[in-house]
C-alpha positions as a LaTeX table, in Angstrom:
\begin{tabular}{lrrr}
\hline
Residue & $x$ (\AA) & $y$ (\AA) & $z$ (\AA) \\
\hline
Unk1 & $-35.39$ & $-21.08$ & $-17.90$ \\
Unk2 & $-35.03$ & $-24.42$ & $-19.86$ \\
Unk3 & $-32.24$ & $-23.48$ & $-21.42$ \\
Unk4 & $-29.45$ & $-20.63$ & $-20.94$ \\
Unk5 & $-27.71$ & $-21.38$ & $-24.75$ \\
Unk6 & $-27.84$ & $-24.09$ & $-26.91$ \\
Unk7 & $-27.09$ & $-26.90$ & $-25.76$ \\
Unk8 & $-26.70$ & $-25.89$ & $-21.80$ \\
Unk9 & $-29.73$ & $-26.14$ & $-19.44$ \\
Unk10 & $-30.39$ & $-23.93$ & $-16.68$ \\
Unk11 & $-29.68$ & $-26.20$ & $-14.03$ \\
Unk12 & $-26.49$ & $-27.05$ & $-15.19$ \\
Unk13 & $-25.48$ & $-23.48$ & $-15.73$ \\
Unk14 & $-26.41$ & $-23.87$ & $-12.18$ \\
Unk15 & $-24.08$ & $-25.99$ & $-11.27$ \\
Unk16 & $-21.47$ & $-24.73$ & $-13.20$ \\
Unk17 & $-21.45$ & $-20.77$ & $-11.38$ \\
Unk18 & $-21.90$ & $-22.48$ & $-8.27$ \\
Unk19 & $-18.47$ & $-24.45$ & $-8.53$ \\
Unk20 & $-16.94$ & $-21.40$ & $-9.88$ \\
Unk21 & $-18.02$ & $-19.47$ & $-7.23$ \\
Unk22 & $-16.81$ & $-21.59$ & $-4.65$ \\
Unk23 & $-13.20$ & $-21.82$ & $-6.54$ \\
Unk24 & $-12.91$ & $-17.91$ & $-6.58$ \\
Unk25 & $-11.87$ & $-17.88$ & $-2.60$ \\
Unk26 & $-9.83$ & $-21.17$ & $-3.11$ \\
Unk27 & $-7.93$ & $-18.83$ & $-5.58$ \\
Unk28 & $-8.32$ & $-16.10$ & $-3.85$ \\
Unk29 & $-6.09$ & $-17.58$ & $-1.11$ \\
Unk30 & $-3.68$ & $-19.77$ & $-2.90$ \\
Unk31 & $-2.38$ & $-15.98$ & $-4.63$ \\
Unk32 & $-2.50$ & $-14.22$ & $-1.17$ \\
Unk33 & $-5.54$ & $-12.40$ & $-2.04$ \\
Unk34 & $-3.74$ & $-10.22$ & $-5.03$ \\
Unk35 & $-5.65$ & $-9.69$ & $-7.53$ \\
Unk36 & $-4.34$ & $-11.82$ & $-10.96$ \\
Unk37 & $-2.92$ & $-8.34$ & $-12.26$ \\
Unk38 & $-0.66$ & $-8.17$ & $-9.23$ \\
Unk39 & $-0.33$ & $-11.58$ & $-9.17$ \\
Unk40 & 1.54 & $-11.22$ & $-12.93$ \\
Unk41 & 3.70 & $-8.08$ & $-11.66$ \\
Unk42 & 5.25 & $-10.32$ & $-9.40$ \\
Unk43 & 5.83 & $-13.53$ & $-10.89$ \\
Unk44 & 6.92 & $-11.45$ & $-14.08$ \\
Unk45 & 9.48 & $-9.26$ & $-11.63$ \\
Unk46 & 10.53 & $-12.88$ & $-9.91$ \\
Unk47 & 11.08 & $-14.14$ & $-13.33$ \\
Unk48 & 13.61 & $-12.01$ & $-14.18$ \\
Unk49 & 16.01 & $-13.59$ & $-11.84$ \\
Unk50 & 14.34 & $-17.15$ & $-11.36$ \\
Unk51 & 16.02 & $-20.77$ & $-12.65$ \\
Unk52 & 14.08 & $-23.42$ & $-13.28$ \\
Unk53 & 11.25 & $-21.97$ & $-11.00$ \\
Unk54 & 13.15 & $-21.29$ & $-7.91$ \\
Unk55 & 15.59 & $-18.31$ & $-6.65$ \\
Unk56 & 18.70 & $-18.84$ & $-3.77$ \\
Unk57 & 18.43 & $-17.06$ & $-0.63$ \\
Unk58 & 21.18 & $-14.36$ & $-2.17$ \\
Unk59 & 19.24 & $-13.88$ & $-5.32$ \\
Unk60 & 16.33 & $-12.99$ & $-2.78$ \\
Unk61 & 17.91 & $-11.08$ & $-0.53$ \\
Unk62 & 19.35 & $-8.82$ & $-3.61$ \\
Unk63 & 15.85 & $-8.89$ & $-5.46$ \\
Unk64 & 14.20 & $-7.63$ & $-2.13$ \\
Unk65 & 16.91 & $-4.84$ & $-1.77$ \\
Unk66 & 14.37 & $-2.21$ & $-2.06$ \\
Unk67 & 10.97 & $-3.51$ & $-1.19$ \\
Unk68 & 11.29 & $-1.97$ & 2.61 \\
Unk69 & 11.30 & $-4.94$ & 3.81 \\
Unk70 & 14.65 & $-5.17$ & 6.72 \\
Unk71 & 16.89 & $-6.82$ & 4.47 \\
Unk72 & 20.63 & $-4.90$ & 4.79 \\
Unk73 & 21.59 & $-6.36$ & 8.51 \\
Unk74 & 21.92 & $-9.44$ & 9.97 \\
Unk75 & 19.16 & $-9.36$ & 12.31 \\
Unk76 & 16.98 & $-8.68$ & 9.12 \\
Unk77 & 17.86 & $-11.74$ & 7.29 \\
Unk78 & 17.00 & $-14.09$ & 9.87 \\
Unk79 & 13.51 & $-12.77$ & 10.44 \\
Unk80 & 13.55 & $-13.08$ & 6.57 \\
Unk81 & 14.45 & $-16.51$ & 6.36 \\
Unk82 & 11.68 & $-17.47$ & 9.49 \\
Unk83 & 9.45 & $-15.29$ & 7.84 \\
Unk84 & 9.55 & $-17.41$ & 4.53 \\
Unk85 & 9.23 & $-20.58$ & 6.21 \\
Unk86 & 5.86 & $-19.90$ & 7.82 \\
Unk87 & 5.19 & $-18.14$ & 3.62 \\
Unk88 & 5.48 & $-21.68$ & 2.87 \\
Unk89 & 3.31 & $-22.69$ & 5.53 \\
Unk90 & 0.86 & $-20.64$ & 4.83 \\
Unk91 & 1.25 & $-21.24$ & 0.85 \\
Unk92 & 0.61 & $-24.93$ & 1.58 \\
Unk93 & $-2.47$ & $-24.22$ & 4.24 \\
Unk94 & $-3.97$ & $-22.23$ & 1.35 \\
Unk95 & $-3.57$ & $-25.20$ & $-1.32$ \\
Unk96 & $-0.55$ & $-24.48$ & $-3.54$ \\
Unk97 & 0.25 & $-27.60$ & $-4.61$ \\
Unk98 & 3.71 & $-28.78$ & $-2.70$ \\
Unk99 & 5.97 & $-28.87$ & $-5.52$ \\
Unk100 & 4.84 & $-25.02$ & $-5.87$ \\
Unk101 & 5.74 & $-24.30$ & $-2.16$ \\
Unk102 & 9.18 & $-27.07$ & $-2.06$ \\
Unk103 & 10.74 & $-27.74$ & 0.85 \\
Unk104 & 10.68 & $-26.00$ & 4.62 \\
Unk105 & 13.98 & $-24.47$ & 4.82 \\
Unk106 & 14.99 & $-25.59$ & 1.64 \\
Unk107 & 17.99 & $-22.60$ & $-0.15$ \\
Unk108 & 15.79 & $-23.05$ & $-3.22$ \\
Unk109 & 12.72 & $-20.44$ & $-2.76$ \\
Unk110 & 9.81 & $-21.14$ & $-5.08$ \\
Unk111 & 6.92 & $-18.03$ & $-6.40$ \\
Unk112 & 3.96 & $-19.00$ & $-4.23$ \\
Unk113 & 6.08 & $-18.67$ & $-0.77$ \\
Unk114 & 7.06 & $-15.27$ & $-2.15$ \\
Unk115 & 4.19 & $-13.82$ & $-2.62$ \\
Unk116 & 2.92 & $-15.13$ & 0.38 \\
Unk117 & 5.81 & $-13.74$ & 2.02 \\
Unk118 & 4.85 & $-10.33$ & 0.05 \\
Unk119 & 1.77 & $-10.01$ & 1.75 \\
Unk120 & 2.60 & $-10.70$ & 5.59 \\
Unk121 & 4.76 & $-7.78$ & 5.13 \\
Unk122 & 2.29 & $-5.37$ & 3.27 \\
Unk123 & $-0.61$ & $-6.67$ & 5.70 \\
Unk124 & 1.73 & $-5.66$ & 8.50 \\
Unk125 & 2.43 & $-1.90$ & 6.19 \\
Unk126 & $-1.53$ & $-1.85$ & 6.40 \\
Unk127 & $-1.63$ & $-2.79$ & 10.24 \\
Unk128 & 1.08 & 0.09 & 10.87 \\
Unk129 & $-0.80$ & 2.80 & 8.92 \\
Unk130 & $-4.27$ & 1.84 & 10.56 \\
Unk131 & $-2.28$ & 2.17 & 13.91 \\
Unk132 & $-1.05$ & 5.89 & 12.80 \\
Unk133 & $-4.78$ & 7.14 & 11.53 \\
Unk134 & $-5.87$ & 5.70 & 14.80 \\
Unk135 & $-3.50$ & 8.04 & 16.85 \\
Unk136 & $-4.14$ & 10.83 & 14.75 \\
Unk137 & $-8.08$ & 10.78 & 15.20 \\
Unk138 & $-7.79$ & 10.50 & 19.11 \\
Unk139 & $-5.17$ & 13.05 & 18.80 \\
Unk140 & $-7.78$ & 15.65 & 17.02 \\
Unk141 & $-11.07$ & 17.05 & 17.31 \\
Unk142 & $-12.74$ & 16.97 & 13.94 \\
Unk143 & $-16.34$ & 15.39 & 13.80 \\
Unk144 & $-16.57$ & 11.75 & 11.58 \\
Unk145 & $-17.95$ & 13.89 & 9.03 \\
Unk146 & $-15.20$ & 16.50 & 8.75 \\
Unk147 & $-12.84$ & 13.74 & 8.60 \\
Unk148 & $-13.81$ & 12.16 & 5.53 \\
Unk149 & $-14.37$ & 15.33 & 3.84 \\
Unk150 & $-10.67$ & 15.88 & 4.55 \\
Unk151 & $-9.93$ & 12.36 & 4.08 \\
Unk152 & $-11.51$ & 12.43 & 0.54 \\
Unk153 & $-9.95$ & 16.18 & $-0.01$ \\
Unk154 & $-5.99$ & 14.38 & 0.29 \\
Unk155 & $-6.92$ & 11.00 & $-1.63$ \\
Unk156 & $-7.85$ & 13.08 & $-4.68$ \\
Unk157 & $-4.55$ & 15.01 & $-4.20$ \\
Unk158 & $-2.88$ & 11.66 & $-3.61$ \\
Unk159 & $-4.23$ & 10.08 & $-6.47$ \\
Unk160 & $-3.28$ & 12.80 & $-8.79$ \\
Unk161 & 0.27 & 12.43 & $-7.71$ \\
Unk162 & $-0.04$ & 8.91 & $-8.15$ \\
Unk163 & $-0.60$ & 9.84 & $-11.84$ \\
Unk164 & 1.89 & 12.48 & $-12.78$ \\
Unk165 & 4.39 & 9.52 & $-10.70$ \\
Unk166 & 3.36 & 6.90 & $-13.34$ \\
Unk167 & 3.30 & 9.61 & $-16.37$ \\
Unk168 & 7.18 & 9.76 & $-15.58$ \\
Unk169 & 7.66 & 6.09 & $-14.88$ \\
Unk170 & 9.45 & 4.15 & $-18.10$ \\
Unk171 & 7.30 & 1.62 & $-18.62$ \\
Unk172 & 9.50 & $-0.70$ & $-20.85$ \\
Unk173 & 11.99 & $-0.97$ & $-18.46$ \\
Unk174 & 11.14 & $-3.99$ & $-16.06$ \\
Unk175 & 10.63 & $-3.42$ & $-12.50$ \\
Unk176 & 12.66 & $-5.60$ & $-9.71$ \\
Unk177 & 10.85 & $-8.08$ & $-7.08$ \\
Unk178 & 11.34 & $-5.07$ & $-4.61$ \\
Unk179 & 10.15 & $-2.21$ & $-6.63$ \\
Unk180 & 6.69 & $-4.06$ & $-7.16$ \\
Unk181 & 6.09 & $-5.02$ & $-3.75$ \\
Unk182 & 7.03 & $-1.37$ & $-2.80$ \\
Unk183 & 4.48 & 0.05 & $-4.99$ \\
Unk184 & 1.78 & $-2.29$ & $-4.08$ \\
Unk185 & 2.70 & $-1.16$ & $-0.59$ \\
Unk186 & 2.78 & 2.50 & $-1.57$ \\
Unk187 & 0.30 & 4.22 & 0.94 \\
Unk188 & $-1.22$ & 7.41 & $-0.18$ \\
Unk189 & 0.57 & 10.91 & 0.26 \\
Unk190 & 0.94 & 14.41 & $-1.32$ \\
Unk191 & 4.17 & 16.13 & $-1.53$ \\
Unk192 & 4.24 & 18.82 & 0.87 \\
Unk193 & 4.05 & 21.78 & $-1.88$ \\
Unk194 & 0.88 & 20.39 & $-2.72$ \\
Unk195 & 0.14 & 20.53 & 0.92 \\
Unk196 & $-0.10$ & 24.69 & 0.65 \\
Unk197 & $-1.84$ & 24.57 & $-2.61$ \\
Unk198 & $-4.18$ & 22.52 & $-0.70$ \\
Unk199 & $-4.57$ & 24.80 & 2.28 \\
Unk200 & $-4.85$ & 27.77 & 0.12 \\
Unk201 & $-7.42$ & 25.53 & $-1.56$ \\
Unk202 & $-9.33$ & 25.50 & 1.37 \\
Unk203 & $-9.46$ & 29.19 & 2.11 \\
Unk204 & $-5.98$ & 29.85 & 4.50 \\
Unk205 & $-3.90$ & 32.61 & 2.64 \\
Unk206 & $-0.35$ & 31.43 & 3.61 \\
Unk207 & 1.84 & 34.32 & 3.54 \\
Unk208 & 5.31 & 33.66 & 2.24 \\
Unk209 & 7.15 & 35.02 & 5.19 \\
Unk210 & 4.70 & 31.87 & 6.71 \\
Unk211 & 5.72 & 29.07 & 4.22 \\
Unk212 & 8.99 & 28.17 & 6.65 \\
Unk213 & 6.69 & 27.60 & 9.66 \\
Unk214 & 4.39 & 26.02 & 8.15 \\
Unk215 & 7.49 & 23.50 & 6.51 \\
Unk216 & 8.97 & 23.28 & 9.99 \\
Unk217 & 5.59 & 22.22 & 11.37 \\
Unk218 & 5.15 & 18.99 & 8.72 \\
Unk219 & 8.35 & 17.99 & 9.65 \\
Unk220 & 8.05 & 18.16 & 13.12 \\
Unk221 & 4.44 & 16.14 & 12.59 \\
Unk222 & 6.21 & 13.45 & 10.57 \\
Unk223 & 9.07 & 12.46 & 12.77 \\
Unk224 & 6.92 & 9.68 & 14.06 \\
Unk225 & 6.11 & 8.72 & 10.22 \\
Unk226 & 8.07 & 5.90 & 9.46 \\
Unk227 & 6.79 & 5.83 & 5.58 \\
Unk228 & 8.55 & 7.60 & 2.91 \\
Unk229 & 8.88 & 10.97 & 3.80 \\
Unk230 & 10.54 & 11.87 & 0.68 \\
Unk231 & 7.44 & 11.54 & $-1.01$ \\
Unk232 & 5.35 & 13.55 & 1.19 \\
Unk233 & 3.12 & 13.46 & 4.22 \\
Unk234 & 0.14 & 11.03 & 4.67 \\
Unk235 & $-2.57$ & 11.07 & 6.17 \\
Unk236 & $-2.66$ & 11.22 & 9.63 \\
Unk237 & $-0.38$ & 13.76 & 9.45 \\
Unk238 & $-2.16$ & 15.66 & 7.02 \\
Unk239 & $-5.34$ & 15.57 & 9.71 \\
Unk240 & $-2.87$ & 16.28 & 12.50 \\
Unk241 & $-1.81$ & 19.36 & 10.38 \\
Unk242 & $-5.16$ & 21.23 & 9.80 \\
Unk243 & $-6.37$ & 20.81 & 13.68 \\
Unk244 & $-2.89$ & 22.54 & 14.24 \\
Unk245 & $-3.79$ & 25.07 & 11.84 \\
Unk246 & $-7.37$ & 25.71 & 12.82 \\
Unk247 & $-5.89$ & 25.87 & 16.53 \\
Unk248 & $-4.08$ & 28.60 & 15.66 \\
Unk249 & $-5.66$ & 30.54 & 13.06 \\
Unk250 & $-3.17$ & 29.98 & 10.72 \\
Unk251 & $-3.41$ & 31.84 & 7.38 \\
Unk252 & $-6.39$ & 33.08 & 8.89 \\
Unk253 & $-8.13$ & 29.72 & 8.19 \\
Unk254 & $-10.69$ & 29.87 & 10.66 \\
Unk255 & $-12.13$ & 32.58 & 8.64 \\
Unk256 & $-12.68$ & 30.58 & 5.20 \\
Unk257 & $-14.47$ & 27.90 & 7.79 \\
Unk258 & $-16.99$ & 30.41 & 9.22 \\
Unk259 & $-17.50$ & 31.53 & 5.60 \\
Unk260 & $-18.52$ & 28.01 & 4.32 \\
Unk261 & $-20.78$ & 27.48 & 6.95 \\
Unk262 & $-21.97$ & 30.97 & 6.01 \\
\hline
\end{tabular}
């Protein structure tokens, strides 16, 4: 243990990790706890519209167009512009240097505040999706187990989505401020074509005289989704989906569950 490499001794190898590892959370928090490859999506999509290291609030408004984030009425803008102060605030309590942050209420917005302003709104994407799956599990009567067999049955669906979405993505063409913070928001969900394939997966034979209840039935379940619908269904509605379908045999799915436990 006398010596790690030439010329370095173990103790101060030591000392070395030790003050690394105690930097890593300093980091961690100045970037808003994305990881350095996120961290580089966004400064490169801020980039693209940035002089000198700062953007006006019209700049930011139009590079947040399609984020998600309330940014098209009035009422939006102003709980932007508060929002971005306490960014700051919070950039500054996590020790970006001040001339990184500049000033509170200042028309010249700065990276750091950004991306701190990035994540208060996907923490609060997070917070409304944990809300959602909580719902759903009171609302149904599947055992822990069974729901992370079904959880784990859609996230491999999700993910392969996820895939064939990025197969078709161009990725010279660079991506706006909003489009990144969308996708790093993106929750998991499977388009609801894949939703019969996965039934059928399962063991339900879905007739095709069926298919249009079955349609009617996600879209009745997702009316309280306030996600992208386009894209398909998520997860608690998935779960909400197969304790409707077990409730009422449909495609004869109770059937392919007795036969598994068979």
């Amino acid at each position: 243990q006398g010596q790690v490499s030439s010329g370095l001794s173990w103790d101060l190898w030591v000392r070395v990790a030790e003050q690394i590892r105690k930097l890593i959370p300093v980091e961690n928090r100045k970037q808003a706890t994305f990881s350095d490859a996120e961290l580089d999506q966004l400064r490169t999509a801020f980039n693209l519209q940035s002089s000198d290291g700062f953007v006006s609030k019209g700049q930011l408004l139009w590079m947040l167009a399609d984020s998600g984030m309330p940014v098209n009425k009035a009422s939006g803008r102003r709980d932007l512009y508060l929002s971005l102060d306490r960014a700051r605030r919070k950039a500054l309590d996590a020790g970006v240097p001040e001339e990184d942050v500049g000033q509170i209420g200042s028309p010249r917005i700065r990276f750091f505040p950004v991306v701190h302003l990035a994540r208060a709104f996907l923490k609060n994407l997070t917070q409304k999706v944990l809300e959602r799956e909580e719902a759903a599990m009171r609302a149904v009567r599947f055992s822990s187990t069974e729901v992370m067999e079904l959880r784990a049955l859609f996230e491999r669906e999700a993910q392969e989505c996820i895939k064939e979405e990025q197969q078709h993505d161009k990725e010279d063409e660079p991506r706006s401020l909003g489009t990144v913070i969308r996708l790093l928001g993106q929750e998991a969900r499977v388009p609801i074509s894949r939703v019969i394939l996965m039934t059928a997966r399962i063991g339900a034979r879905i007739k095709i005289s069926q298919k249009e209840e079955l349609y009617f039935k996600i879209r009745e379940l997702c009316v309280q989704d306030p996600g992208e619908t386009h894209r398909g269904i998520d997860f608690p509605c998935f779960l909400q989906l197969m304790q409707w379908m077990l409730d009422c045999n449909f495609g004869d799915i109770n059937s392919a569950a007795e036969r598994s436990k068979g």
